[in-house]
GROMACS .gro file of C-alpha atoms in nm:
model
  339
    1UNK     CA    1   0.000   0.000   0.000
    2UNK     CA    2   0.152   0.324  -0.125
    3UNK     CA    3   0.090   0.667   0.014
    4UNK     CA    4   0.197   0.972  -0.164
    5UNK     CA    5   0.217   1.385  -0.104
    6UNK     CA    6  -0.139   1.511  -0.023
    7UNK     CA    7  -0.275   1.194   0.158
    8UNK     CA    8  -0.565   1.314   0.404
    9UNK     CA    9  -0.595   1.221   0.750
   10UNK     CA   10  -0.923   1.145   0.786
   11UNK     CA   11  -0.852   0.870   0.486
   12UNK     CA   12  -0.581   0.780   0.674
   13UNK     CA   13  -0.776   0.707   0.983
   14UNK     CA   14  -1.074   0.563   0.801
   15UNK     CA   15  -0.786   0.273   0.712
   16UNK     CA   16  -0.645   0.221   1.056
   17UNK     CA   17  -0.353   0.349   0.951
   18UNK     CA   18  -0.181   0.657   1.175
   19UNK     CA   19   0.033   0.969   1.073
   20UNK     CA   20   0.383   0.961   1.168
   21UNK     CA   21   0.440   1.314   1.399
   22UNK     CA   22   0.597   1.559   1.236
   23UNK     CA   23   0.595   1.446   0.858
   24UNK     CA   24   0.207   1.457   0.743
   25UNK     CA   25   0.308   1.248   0.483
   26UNK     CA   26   0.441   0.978   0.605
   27UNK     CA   27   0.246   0.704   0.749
   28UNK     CA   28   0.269   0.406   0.951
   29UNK     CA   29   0.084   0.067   0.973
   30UNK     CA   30   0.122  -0.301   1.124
   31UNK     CA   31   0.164  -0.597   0.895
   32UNK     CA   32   0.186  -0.842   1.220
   33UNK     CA   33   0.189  -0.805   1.580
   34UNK     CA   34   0.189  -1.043   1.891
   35UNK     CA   35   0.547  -1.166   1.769
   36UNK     CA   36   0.827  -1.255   2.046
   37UNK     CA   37   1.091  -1.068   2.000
   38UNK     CA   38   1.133  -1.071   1.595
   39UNK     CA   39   1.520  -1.027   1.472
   40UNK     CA   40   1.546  -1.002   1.163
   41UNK     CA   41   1.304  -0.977   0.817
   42UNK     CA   42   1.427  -1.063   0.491
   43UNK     CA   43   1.194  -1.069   0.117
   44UNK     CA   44   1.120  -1.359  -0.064
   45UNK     CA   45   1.098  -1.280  -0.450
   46UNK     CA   46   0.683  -1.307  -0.416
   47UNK     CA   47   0.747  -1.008  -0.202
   48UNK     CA   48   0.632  -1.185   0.117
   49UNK     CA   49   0.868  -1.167   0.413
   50UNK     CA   50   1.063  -1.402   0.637
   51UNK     CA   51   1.133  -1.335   1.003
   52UNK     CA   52   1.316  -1.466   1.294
   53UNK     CA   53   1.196  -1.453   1.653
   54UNK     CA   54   1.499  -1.513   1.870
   55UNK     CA   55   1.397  -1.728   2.154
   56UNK     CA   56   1.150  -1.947   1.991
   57UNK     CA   57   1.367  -2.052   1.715
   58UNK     CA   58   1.093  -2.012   1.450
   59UNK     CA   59   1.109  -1.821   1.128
   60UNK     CA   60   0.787  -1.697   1.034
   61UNK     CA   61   0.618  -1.590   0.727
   62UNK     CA   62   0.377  -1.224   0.687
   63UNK     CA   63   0.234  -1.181   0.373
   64UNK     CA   64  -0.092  -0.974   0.290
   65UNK     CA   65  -0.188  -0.969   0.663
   66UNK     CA   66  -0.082  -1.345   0.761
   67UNK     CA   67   0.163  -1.459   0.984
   68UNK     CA   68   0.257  -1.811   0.916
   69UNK     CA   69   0.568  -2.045   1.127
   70UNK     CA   70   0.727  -2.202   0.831
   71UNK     CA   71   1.044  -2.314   0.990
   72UNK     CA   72   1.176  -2.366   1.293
   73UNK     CA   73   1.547  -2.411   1.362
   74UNK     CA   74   1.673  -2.707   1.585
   75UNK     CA   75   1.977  -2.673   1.789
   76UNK     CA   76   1.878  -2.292   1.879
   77UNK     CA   77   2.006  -2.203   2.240
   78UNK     CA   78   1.843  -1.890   2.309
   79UNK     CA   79   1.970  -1.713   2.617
   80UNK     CA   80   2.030  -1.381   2.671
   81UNK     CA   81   2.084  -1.196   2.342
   82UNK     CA   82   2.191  -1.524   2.163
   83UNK     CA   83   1.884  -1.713   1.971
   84UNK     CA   84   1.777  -1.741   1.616
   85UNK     CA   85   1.951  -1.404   1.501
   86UNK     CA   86   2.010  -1.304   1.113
   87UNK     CA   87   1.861  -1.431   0.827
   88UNK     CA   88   1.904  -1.388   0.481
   89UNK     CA   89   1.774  -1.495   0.139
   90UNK     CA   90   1.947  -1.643  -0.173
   91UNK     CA   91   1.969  -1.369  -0.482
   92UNK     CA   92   1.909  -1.671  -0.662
   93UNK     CA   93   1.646  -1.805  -0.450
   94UNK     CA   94   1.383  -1.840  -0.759
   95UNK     CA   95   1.609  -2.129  -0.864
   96UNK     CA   96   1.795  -2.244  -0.535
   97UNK     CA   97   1.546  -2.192  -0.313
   98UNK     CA   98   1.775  -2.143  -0.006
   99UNK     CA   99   1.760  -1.942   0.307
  100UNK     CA  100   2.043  -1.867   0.519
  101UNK     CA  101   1.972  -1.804   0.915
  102UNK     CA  102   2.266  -1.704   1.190
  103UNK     CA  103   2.220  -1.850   1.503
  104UNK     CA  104   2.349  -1.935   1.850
  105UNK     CA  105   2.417  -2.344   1.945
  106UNK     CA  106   2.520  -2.413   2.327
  107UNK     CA  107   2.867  -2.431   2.177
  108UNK     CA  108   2.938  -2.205   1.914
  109UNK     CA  109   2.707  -1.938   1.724
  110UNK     CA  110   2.637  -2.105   1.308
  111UNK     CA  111   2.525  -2.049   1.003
  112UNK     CA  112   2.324  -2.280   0.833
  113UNK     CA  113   2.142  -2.326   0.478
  114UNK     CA  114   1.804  -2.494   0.423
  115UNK     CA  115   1.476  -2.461   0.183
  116UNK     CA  116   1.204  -2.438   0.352
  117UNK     CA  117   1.072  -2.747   0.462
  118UNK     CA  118   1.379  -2.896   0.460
  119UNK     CA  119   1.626  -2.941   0.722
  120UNK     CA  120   1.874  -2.691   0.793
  121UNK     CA  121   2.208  -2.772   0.737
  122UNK     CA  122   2.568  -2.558   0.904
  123UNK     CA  123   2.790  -2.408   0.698
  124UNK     CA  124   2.984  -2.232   0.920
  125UNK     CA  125   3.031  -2.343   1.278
  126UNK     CA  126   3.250  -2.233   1.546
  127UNK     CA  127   3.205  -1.886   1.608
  128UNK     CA  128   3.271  -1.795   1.921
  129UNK     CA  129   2.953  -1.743   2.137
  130UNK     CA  130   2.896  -1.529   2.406
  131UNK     CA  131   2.712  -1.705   2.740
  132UNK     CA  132   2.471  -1.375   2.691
  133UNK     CA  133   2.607  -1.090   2.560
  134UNK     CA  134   2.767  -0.977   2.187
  135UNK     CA  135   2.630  -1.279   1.971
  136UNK     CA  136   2.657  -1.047   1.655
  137UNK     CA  137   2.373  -1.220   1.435
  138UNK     CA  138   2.391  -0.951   1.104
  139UNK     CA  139   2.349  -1.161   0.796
  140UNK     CA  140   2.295  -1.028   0.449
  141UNK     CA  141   2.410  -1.112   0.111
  142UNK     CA  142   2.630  -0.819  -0.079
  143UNK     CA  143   2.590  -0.672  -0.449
  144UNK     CA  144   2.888  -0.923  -0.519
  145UNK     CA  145   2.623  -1.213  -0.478
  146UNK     CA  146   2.789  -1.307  -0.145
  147UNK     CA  147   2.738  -1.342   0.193
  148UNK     CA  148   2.819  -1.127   0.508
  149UNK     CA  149   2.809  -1.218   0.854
  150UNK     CA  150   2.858  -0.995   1.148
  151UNK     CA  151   3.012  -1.139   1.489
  152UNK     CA  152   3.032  -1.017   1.838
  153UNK     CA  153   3.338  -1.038   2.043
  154UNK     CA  154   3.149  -1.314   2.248
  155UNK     CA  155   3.237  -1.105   2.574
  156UNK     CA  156   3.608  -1.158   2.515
  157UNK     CA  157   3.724  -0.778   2.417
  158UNK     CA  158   4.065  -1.003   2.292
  159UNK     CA  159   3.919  -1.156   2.008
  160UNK     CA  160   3.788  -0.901   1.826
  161UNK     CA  161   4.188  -0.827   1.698
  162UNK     CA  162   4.294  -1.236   1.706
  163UNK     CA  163   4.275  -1.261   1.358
  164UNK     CA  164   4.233  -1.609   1.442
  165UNK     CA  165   3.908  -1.609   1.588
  166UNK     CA  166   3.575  -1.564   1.414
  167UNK     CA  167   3.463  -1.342   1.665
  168UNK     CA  168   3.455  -0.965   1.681
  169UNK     CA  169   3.450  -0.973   1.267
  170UNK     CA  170   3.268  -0.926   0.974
  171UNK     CA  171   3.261  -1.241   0.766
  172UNK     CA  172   3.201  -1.266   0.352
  173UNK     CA  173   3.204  -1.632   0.211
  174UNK     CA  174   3.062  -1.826  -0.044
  175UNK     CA  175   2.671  -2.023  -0.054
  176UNK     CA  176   2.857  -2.285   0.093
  177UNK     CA  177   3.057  -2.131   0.398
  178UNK     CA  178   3.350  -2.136   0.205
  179UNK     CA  179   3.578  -1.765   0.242
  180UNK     CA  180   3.484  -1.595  -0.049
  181UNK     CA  181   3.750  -1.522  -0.335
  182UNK     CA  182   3.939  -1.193  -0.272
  183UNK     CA  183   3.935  -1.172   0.091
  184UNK     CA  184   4.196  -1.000   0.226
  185UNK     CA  185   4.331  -1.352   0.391
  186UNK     CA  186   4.222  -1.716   0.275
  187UNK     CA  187   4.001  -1.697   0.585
  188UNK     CA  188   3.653  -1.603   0.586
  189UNK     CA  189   3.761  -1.260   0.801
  190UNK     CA  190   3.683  -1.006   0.514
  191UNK     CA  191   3.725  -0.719   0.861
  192UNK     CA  192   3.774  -0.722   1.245
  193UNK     CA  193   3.838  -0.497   1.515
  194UNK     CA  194   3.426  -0.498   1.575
  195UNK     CA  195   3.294  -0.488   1.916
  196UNK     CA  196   2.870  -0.628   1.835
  197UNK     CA  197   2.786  -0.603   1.451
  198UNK     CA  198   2.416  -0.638   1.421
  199UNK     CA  199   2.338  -0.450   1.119
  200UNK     CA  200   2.458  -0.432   0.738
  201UNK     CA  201   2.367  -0.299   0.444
  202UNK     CA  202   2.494  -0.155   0.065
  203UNK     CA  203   2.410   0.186  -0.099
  204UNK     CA  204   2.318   0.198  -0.476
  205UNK     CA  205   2.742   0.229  -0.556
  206UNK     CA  206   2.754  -0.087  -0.390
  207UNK     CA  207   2.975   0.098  -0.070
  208UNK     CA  208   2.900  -0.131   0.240
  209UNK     CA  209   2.801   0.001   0.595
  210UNK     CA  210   2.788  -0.136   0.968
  211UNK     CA  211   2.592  -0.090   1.270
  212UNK     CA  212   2.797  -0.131   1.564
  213UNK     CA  213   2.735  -0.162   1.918
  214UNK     CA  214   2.948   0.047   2.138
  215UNK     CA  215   3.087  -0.021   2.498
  216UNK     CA  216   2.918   0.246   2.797
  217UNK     CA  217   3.013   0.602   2.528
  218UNK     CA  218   2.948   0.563   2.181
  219UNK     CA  219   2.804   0.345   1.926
  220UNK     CA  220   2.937   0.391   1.580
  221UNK     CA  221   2.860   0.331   1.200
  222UNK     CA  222   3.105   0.218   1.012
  223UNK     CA  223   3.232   0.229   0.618
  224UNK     CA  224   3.341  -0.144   0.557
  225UNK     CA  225   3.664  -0.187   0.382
  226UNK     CA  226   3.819  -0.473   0.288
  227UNK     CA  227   4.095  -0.560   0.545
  228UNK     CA  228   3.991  -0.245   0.784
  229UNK     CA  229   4.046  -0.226   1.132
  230UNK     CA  230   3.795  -0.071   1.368
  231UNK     CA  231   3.990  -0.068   1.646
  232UNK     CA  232   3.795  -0.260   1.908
  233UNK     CA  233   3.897  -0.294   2.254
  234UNK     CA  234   4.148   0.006   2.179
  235UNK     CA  235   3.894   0.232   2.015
  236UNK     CA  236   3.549   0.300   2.145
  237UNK     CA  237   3.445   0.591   1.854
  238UNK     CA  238   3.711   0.780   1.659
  239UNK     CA  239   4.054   0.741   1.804
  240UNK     CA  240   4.396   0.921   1.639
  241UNK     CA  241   4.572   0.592   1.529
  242UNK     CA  242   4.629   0.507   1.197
  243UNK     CA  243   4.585   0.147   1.254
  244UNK     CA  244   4.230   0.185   1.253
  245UNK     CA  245   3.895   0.314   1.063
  246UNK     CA  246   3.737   0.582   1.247
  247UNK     CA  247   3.359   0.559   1.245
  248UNK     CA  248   3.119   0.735   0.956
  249UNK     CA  249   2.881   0.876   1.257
  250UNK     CA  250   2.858   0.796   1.668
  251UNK     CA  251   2.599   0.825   1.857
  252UNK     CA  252   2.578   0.808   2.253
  253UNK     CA  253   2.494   0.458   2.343
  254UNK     CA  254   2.119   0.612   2.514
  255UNK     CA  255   2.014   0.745   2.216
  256UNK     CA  256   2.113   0.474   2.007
  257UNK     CA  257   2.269   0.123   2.062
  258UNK     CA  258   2.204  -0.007   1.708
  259UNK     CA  259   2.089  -0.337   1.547
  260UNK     CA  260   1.938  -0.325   1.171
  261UNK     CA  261   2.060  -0.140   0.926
  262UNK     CA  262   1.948  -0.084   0.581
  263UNK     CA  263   1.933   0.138   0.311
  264UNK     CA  264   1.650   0.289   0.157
  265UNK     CA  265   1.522   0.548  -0.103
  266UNK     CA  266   1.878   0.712  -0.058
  267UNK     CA  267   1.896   0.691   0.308
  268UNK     CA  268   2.068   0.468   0.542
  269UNK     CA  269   1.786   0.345   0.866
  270UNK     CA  270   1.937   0.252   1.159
  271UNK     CA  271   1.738   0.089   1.418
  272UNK     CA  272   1.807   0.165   1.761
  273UNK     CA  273   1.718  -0.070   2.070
  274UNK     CA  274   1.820   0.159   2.398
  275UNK     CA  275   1.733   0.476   2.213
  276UNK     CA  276   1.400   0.382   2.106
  277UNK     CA  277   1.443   0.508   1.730
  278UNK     CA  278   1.482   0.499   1.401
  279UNK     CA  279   1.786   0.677   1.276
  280UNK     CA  280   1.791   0.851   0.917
  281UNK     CA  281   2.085   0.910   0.760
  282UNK     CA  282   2.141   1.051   0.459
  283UNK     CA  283   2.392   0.938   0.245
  284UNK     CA  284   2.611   1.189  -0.003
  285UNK     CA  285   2.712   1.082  -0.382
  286UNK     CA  286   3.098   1.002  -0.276
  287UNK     CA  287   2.925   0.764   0.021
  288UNK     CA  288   2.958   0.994   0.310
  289UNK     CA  289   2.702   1.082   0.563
  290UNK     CA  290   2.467   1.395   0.630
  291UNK     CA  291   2.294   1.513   0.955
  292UNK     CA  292   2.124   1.217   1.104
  293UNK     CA  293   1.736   1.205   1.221
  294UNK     CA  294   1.557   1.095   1.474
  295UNK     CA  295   1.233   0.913   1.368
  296UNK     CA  296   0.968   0.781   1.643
  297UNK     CA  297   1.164   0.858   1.957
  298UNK     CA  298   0.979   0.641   2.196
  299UNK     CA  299   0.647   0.584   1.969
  300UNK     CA  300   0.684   0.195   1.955
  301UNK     CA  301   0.980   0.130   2.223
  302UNK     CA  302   1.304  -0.067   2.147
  303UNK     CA  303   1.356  -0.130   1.775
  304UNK     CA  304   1.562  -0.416   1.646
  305UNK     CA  305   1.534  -0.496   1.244
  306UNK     CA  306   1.505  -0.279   0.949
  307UNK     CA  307   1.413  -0.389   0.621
  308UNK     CA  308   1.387  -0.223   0.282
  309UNK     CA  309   1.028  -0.356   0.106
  310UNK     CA  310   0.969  -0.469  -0.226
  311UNK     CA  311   0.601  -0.270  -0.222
  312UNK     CA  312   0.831   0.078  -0.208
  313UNK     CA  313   0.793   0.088   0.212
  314UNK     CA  314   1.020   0.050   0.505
  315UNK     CA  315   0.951  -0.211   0.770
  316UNK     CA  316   1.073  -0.225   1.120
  317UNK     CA  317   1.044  -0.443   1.428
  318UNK     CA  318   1.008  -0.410   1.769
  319UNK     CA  319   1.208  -0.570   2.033
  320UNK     CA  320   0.979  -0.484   2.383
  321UNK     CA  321   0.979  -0.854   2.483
  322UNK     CA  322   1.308  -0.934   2.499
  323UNK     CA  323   1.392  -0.832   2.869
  324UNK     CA  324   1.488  -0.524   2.838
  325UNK     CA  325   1.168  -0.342   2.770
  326UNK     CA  326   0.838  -0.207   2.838
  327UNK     CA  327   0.522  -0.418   2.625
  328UNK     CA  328   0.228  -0.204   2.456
  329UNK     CA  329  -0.085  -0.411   2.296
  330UNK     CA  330   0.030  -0.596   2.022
  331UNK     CA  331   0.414  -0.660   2.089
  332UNK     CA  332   0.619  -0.723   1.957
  333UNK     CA  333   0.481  -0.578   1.644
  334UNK     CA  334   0.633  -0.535   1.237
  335UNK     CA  335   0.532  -0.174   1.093
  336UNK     CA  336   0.542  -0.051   0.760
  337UNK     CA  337   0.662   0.301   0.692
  338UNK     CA  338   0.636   0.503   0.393
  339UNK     CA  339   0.926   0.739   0.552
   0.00000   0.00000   0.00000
């Protein structure tokens, strides 16, 4: 459902649908609610969408007002912020039919590959996982036709520069787990020197970005290069040391603490958990950043996944269930935004 310039309110009402504050335009709807703690969404080509809900290890489908379990994941240990995290669909899913989901075991955090109704198999185990804090989870495929995976530092600030250790990285291999040709090593480490990467996502140049989850100051997001450091433990934000990639943008971790990311209708949308927002960013022609914006400052509580729509809208998730928030009617909820 599109909405344009010049849409009236009392239409808008008549439709159950609400006006965002302070753009007229813009306006807002649920496509499912009564979730438990939803992580991720990804689009199928039939423009229906897949989600993950962390703790119950199920991904579900919502399409045209339905909300359908059409997986669920075995070996999922949910605890804490570890679960059933990203997930992420084949570009050549009309033929291959796979889905890719990110996900915490009791011994490791995996990726595995399945169709659905099939059972999922790993395809890459033994990332370090955290008993209940910095899991990572991001998973989404790049421009290049490969995959991305973004790692926490499993509560050990050490491993996030151990280029040995999956943890504390971003990840790009191939459909089968395999590092992906041209990484900077023969590993699958493609960057490290990340603290909690939860959210990634490509511009129209194909120039890669990170959501990153920052210590007690600042939370940060981050140009991805090929090799980069972001200095995790030593830098928390921008430091002056030329060993490392100083952050596009930081935020203080209250009005932010970031997990999805994407990137929309020119604009990078960065959802933000502790801060109770959805950050705007613009993005420049030579993939810098303008002034951010604060969308829905404590409308629908703690936001966790951000999704670009095939129908032209943005959709978000709540996160109000997970612990660490306050429930309204209908959490955890998925809402459509034509912001």
């Amino acid at each position: 459902m599109g909405f344009r310039e010049g849409l009236l309110v009392g239409a808008a009402v008549a439709m159950g649908l609400s006006l965002t504050p302070g753009t007229a335009a813009a306006v807002e709807r649920d496509v499912a609610t009564n979730l438990v703690v939803p992580w991720d969404i990804a689009f199928l080509p039939d423009r229906s969408a897949l989600v993950t809900e962390r703790n119950s290890a199920r991904v579900l489908s919502v399409s045209n007002g339905t909300t359908r379990e059409v997986a669920r994941i075995p070996g999922v240990a949910a605890e804490g912020e570890g679960g059933l995290l990203g997930i992420a669909v084949s570009p050549n899913y009309a033929t291959d039919r796979y889905v890719f989901v990110y996900y915490t075991s009791t011994s490791d955090n995996r990726i595995a590959r399945f169709r659905i109704g099939e059972t999922p198999q790993p395809i890459v185990t033994g990332i370090p996982r955290g008993r209940t804090i910095h899991n990572g989870g991001g998973l989404s495929f790049g421009p290049d036709g490969l995959l991305y995976a973004g790692t926490g530092d499993a509560g050990n600030t050490a491993n996030a520069q151990n280029p040995s250790s999956l943890a504390g990285k971003i990840l790009r291999m191939t459909m089968d787990g395999r590092p992906a040709p041209g990484n900077p090593t023969s590993s699958l480490v493609y960057s490290l020197g990340h603290r909690n990467v939860q959210g990634l996502a490509w511009d129209t140049a194909g120039r890669m970005y990170a959501a990153e989850l920052g210590q007690n100051r600042l939370d940060e997001l981050n140009r991805i290069q090929a090799g980069g450091n972001y200095g995790w433990p030593t830098c928390e934000g921008s430091c002056n040391d030329p060993r490392f990639v100083n952050p596009l943008l930081t935020w203080s971790t209250a009005t932010a603490s970031p997990s999805g990311l994407a990137f929309h209708n020119g604009n990078l949308y960065m959802a933000a958990l502790r801060g109770q927002r959805l950050w705007k960013i613009p993005v420049t022609a030579n993939g810098g950043v303008g002034q951010p914006q604060a969308l829905f400052s404590g409308t629908y509580g703690r936001l966790r996944g951000v999704a670009s729509s095939p129908d032209g809208t943005l959709w978000f998730s709540t996160s109000n269930r997970d612990g660490r928030g306050s429930t309204r009617p209908g959490d955890d909820r998925i809402v459509s935004t034509t912001s």
